[in-house]
Short mmCIF file of C-alpha atoms in Angstrom, two decimals:
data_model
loop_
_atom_site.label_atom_id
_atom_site.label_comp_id
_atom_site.label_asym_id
_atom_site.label_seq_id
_atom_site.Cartn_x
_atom_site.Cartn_y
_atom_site.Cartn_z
CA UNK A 18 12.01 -69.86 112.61
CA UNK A 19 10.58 -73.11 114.19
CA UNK A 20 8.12 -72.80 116.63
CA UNK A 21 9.43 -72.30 120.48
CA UNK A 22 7.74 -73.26 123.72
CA UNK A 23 8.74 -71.21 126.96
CA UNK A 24 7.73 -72.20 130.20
CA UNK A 25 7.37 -69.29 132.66
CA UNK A 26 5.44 -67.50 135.27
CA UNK A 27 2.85 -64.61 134.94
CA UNK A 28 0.34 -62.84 137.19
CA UNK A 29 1.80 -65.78 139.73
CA UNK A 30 0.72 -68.48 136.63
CA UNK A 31 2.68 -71.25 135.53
CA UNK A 32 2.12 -71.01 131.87
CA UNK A 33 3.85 -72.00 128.74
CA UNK A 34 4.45 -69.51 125.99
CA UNK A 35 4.49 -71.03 122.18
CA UNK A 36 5.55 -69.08 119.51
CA UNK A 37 3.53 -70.40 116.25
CA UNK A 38 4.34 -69.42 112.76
CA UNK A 39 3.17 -72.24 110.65
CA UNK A 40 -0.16 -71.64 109.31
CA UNK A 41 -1.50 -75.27 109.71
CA UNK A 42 -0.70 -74.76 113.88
CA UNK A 43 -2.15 -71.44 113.46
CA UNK A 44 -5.35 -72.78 112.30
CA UNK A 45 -5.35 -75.07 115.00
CA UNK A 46 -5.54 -72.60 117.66
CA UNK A 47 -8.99 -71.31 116.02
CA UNK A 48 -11.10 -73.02 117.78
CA UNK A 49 -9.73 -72.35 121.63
CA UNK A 50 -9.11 -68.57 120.35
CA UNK A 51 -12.88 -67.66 120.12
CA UNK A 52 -13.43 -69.81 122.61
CA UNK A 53 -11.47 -67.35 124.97
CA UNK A 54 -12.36 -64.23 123.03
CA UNK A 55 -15.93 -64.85 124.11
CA UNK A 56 -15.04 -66.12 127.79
CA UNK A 57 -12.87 -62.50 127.95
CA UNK A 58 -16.34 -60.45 126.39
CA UNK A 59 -13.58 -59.40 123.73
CA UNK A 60 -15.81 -60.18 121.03
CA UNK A 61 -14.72 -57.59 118.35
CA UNK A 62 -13.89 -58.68 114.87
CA UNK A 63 -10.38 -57.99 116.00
CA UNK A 64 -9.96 -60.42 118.97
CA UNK A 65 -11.29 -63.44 116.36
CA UNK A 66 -9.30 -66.00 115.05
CA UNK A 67 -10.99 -65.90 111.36
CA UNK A 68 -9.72 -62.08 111.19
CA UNK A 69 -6.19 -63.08 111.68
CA UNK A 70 -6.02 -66.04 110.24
CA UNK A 71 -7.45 -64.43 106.88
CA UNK A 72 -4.27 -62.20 106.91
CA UNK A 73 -1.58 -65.02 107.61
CA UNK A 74 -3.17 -66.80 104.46
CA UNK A 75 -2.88 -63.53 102.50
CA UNK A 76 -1.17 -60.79 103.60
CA UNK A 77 1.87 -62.30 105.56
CA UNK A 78 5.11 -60.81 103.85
CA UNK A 79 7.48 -63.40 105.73
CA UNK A 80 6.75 -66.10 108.09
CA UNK A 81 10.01 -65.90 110.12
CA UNK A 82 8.44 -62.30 111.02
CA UNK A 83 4.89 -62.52 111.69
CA UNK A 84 3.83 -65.07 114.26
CA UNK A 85 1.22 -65.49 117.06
CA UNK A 86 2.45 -65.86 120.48
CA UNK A 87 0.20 -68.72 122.74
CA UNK A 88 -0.02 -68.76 126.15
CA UNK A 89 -1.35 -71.69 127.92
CA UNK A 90 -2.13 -72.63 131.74
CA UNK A 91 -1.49 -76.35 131.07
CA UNK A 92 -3.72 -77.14 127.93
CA UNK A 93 -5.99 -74.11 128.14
CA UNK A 94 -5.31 -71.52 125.70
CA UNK A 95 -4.94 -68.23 128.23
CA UNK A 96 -3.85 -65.04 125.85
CA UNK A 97 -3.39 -64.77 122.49
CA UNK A 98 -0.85 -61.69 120.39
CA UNK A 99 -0.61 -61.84 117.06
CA UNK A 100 2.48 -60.55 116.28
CA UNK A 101 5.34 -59.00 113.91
CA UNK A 102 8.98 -57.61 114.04
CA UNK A 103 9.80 -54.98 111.14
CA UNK A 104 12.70 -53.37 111.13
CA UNK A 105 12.52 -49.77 110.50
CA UNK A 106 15.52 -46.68 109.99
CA UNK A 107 15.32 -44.41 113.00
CA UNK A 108 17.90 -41.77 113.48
CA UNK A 109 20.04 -43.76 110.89
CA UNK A 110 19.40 -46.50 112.74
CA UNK A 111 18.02 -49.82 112.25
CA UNK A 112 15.45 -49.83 115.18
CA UNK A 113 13.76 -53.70 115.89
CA UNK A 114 9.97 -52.67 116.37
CA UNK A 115 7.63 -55.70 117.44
CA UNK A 116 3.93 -54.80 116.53
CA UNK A 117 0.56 -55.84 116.16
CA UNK A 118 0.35 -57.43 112.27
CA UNK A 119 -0.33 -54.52 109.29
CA UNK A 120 -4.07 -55.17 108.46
CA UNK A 121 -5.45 -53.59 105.77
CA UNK A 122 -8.59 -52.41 108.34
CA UNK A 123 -6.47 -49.77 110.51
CA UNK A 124 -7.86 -51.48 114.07
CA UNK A 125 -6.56 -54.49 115.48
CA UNK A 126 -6.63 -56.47 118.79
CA UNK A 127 -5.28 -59.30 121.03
CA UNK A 128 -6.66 -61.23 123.39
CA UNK A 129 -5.18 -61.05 126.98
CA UNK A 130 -6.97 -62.30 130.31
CA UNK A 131 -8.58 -59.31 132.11
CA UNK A 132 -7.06 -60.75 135.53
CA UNK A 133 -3.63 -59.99 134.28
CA UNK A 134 -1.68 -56.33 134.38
CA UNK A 135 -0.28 -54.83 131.88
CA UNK A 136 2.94 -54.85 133.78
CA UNK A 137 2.36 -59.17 132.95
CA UNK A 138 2.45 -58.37 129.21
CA UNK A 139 5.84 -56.13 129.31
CA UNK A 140 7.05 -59.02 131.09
CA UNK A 141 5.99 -61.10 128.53
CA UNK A 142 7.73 -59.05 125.95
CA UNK A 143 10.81 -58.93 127.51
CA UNK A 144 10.93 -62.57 128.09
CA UNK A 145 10.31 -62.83 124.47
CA UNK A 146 13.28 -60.53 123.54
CA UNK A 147 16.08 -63.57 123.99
CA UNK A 148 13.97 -65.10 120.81
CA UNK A 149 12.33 -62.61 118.82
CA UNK A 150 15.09 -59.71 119.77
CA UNK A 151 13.49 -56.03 119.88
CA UNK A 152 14.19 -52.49 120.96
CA UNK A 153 10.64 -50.85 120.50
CA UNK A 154 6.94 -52.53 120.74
CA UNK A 155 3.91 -50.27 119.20
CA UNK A 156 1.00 -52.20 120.07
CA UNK A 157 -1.30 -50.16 117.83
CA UNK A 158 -4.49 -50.28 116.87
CA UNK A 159 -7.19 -50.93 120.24
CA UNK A 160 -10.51 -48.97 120.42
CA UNK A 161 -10.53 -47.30 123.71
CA UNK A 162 -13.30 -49.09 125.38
CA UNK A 163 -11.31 -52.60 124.54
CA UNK A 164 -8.10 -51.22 125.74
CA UNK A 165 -10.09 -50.13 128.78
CA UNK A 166 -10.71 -53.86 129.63
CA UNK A 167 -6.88 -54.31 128.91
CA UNK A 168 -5.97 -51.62 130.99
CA UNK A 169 -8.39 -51.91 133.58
CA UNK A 170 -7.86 -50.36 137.15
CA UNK A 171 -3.67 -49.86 136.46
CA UNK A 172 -2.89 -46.73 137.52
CA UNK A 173 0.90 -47.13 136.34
CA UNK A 174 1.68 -48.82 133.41
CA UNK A 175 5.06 -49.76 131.78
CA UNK A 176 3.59 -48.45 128.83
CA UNK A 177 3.20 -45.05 126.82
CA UNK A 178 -0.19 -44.89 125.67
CA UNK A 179 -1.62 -42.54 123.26
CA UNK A 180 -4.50 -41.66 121.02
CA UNK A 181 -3.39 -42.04 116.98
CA UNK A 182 -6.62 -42.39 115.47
CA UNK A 183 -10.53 -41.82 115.73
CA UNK A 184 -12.96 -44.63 115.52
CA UNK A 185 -16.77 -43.75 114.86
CA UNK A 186 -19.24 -45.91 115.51
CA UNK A 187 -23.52 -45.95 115.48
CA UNK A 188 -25.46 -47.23 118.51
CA UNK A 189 -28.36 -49.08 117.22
CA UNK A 190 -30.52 -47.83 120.29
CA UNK A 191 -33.42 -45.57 117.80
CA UNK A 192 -36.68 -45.98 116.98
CA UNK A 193 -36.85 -44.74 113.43
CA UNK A 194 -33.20 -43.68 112.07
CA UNK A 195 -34.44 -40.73 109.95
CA UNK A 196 -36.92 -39.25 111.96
CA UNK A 197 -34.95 -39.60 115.54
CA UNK A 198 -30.94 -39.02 115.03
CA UNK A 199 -30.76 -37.52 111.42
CA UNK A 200 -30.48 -34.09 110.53
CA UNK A 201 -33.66 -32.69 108.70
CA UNK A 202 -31.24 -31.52 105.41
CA UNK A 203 -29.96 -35.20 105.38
CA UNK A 204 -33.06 -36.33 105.44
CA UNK A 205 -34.21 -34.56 102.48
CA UNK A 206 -31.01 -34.82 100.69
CA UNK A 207 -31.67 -38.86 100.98
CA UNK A 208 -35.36 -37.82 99.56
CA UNK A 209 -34.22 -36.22 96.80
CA UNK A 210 -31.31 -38.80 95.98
CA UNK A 211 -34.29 -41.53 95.74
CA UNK A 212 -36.81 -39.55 93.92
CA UNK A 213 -34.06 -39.33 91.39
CA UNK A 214 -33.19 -43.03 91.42
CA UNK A 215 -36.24 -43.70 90.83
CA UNK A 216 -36.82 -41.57 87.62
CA UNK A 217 -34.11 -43.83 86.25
CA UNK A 218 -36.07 -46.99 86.55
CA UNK A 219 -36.37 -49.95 89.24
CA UNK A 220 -34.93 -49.47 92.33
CA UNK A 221 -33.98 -52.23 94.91
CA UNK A 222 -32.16 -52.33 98.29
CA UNK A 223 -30.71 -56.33 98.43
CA UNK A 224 -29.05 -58.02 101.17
CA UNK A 225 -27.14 -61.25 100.27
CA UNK A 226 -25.87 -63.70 102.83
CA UNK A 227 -26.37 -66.85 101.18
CA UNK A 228 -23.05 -68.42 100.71
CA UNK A 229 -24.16 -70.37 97.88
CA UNK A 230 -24.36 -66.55 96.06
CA UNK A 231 -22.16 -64.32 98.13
CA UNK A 232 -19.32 -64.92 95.45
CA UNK A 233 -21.07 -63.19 92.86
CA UNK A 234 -22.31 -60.76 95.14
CA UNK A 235 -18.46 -60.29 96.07
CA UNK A 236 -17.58 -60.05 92.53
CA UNK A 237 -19.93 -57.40 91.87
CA UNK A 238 -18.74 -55.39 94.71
CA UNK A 239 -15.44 -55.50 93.85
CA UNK A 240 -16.21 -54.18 90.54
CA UNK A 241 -18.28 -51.45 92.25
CA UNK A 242 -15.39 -50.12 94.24
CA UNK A 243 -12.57 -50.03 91.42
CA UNK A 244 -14.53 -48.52 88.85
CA UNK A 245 -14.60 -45.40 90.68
CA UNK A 246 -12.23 -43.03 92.68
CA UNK A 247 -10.04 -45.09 94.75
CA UNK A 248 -8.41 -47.12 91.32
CA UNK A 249 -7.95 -43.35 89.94
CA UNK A 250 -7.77 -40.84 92.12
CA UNK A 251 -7.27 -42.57 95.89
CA UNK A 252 -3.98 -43.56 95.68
CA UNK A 253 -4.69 -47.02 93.86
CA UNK A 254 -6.60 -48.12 97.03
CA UNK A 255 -9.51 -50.42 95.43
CA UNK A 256 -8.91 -53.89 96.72
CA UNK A 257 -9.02 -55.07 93.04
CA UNK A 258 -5.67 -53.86 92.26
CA UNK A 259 -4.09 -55.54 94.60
CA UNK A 260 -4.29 -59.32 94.73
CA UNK A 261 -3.56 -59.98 98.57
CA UNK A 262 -6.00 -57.52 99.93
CA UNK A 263 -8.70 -59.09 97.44
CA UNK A 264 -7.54 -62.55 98.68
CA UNK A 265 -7.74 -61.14 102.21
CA UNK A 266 -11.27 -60.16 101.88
CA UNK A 267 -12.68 -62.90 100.28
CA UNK A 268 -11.36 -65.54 103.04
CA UNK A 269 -12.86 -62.97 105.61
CA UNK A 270 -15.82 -62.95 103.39
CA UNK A 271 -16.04 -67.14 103.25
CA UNK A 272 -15.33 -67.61 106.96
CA UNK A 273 -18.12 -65.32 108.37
CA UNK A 274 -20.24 -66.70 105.71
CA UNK A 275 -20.40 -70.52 107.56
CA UNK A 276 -22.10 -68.77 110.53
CA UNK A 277 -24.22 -66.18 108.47
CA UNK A 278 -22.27 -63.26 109.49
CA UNK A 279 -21.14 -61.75 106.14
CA UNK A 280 -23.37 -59.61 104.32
CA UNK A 281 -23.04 -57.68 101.55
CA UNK A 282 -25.57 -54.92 100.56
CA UNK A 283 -26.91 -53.69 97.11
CA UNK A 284 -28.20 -50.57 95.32
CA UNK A 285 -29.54 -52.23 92.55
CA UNK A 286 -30.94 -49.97 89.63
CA UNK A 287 -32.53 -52.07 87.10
CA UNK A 288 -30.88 -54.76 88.11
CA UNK A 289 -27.77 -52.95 88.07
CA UNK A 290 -25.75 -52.54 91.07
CA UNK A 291 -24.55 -49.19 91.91
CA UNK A 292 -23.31 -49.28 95.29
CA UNK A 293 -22.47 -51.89 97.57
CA UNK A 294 -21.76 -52.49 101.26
CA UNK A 295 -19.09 -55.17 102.58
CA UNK A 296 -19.95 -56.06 106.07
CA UNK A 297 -19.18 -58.81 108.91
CA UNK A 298 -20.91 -59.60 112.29
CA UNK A 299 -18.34 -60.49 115.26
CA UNK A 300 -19.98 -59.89 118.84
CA UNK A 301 -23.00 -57.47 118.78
CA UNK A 302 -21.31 -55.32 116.19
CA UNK A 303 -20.95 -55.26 112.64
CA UNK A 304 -18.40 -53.53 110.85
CA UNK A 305 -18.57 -51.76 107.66
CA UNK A 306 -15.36 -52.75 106.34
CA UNK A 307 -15.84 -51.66 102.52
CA UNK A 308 -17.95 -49.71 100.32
CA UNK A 309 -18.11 -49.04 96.36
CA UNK A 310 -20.60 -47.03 94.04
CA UNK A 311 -20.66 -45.99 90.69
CA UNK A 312 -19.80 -42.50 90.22
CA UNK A 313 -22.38 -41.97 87.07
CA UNK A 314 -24.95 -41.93 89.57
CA UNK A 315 -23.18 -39.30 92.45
CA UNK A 316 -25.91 -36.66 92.13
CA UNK A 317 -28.36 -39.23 93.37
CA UNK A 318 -26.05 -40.39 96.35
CA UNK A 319 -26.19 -44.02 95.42
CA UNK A 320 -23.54 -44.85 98.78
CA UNK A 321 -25.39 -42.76 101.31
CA UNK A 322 -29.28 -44.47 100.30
CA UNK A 323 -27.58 -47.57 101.01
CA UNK A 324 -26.04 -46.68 104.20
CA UNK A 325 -29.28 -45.93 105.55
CA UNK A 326 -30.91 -48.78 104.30
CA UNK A 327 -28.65 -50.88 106.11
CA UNK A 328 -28.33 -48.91 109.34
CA UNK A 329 -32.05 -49.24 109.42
CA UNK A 330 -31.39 -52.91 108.85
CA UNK A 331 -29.42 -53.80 111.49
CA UNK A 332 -30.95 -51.41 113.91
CA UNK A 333 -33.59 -54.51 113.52
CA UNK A 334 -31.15 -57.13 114.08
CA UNK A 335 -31.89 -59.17 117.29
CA UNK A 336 -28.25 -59.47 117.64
CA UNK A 337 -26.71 -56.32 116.68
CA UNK A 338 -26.59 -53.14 118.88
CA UNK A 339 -23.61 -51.22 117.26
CA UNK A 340 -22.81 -50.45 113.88
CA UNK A 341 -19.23 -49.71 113.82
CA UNK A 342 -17.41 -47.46 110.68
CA UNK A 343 -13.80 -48.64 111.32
CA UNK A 344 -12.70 -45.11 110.18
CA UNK A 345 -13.74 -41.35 110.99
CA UNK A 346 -13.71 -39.55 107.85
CA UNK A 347 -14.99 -36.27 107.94
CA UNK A 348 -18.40 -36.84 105.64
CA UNK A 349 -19.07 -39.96 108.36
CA UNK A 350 -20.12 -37.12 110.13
CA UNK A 351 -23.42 -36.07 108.63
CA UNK A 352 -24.63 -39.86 110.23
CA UNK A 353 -24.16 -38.50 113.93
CA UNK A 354 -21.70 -41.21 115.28
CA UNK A 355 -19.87 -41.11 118.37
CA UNK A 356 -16.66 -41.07 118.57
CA UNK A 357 -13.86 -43.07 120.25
CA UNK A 358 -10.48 -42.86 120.64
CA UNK A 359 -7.46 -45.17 118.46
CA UNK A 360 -4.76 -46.27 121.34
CA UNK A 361 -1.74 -47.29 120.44
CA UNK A 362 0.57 -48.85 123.53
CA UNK A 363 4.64 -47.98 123.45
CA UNK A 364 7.53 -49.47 125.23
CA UNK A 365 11.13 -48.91 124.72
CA UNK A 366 13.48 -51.84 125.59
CA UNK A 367 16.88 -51.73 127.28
CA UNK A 368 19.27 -52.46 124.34
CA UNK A 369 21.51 -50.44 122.90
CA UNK A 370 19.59 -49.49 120.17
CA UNK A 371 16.43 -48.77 122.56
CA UNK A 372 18.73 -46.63 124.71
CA UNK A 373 19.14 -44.44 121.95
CA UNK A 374 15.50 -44.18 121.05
CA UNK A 375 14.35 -43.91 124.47
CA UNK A 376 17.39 -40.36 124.72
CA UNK A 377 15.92 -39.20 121.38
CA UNK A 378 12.62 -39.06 122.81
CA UNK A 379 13.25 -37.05 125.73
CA UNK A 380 15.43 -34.52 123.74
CA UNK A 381 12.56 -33.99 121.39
CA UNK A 382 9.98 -33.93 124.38
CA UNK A 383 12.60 -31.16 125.87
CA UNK A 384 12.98 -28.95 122.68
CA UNK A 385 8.96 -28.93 122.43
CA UNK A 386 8.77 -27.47 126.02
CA UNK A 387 11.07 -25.08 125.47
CA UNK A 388 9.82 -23.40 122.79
#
């Protein structure tokens, strides 16, 4: 596919849509993308350029498929969706879905202007049907509070939206973590778990930022995380088995690292590590994106000492107010986060194919009420 330029009208704009695959006009747009992410207040790891760009230099399957569509007023850059068309068997058919791209981190974003209605984007999509042909969009992935801004006062929308995921998150608004938000048994589980660290030998808590050592650090994490569960019993999900993800994570790890907004945290137990934290900075958040321990030392609770070492850390942070878990596992829950709803956004085209989808859909909604 070679890159197409549209010129059309939305929210009463004159604007010209480009669709960009190549990676070197990709990069290009980095600099005007944040640039609009923080104009917007979309400042999430998801709305940046460096989180996207790390997956079309690693994770992209096929470049006629996965794209970023540009929208300019003139020469300034106005929305942003990255984008990708899979084609998946529905009903034994072969349904055209256009989607936000497959990260490996299960939330994802866009960047459109908060002036313009979400009746403006399904435009958008349509108008983009004559190149990139579709018959269902799942735009999935937004937290709630940034689809709010998306959303904002629409009463209507041409969209289905619904919930398919919880996000969990810490506000770094306390005093003293320990004493004011956790639970006294968590407390003295954490205690305990140190007491017996320490009848091991030395024990350190080590933050490294320094690009000029953040490799290493990298490396060692890495380790951390495949050594245990997730390369045995989690479904072979340790990065380290599979080469794109680990690609994908150190480019996410390098580009946050030029404005010193990659960190990666340390248990270290005479001078061994034994668990490690993988996190980034984007807005006043930063995201936990990975973690890894070594499972000799479980009774001690390597993973939780360090998460509360570096909540406490970043609850220090002049820049940081939320510490954000990505996920909402069920033993997140002994930390007290709040939680906030997954949204995914839905809309059905009018092709033959969509027609069909759209009919399934109400017979299944019908069957459900009846019973």
């Amino acid at each position: 596919m070679e890159s197409i330029s549209i010129q059309t009208n939305l929210a009463g704009e004159d604007v010209r849509v480009e669709i960009v695959h190549e990676i070197s006009e990709i990069r290009k747009l980095a600099q005007a993308w944040d640039s609009l992410a923080e104009s917007f207040g979309q400042t999430g790891l998801m709305q940046t350029s460096g989180y996207y760009l790390s997956y079309f230099e690693s994770l992209r399957k096929n470049a006629q498929f996965e794209f970023i569509v540009a929208v300019y007023r003139g020469v300034e850059l106005r929305a942003v969706l990255p984008l990708s068309k899979v084609l998946k068997k529905r009903l034994f058919l072969s349904v055209k879905i256009l989607q936000l791209p497959d990260t490996p981190i299960p939330v994802r974003g866009m960047l459109w202007p908060p002036d313009w209605s979400l009746d403006d984007l399904h435009r958008l999509l349509r108008q983009l049907h004559v190149y990139v042909a579709w018959d269902l969009v799942k735009l999935g992935g937004f937290i709630q509070d940034e689809l709010s801004q998306l959303v904002g006062k629409e009463v209507a929308s041409p969209f289905a939206i619904r919930a398919i995921a919880i996000n969990n998150f810490i506000q770094l608004d306390f005093d003293d973590y320990g004493r004011d938000v956790l639970a006294k048994k968590m407390r003295s589980n954490l205690k305990r778990g140190l007491a017996r660290l320490k009848a091991l030998g030395e024990v350190e808590f080590v933050t490294v930022c320094d690009q000029s050592v953040l490799d290493h650090a990298f490396d060692q994490f890495v380790a951390l995380e495949a050594s245990g569960w997730k390369s045995q019993r989690g479904g072979k999900r340790a990065i380290a088995l599979h080469p794109d993800q680990l690609e994908f994570y150190r480019n996410l790890m390098k580009r946050f690292a030029r404005s010193n907004r990659c960190d990666i945290h340390l248990l270290l137990i005479n001078k061994e590590p034994v668990a490690a934290d993988f996190c980034v900075i984007s807005g006043a958040s930063v995201y936990w994106l990975k973690h890894g321990f070594n499972e000799r030392y479980t009774d001690a609770s390597p993973g939780q000492l360090l998460r509360k070492y570096v909540i406490d850390r970043y609850s220090q942070h002049p820049d940081v107010t939320r510490y954000d878990m990505i996920s909402s596992y069920s033993w997140q829950k002994v930390w007290k986060p709040t939680s906030r709803e997954v949204i995914e956004l839905q809309a059905i085209n009018r092709t033959l194919i969509g027609s069909i989808v759209r009919a399934a859909y109400y017979l299944k909604k019908t069957i459900r009420r009846s019973h």
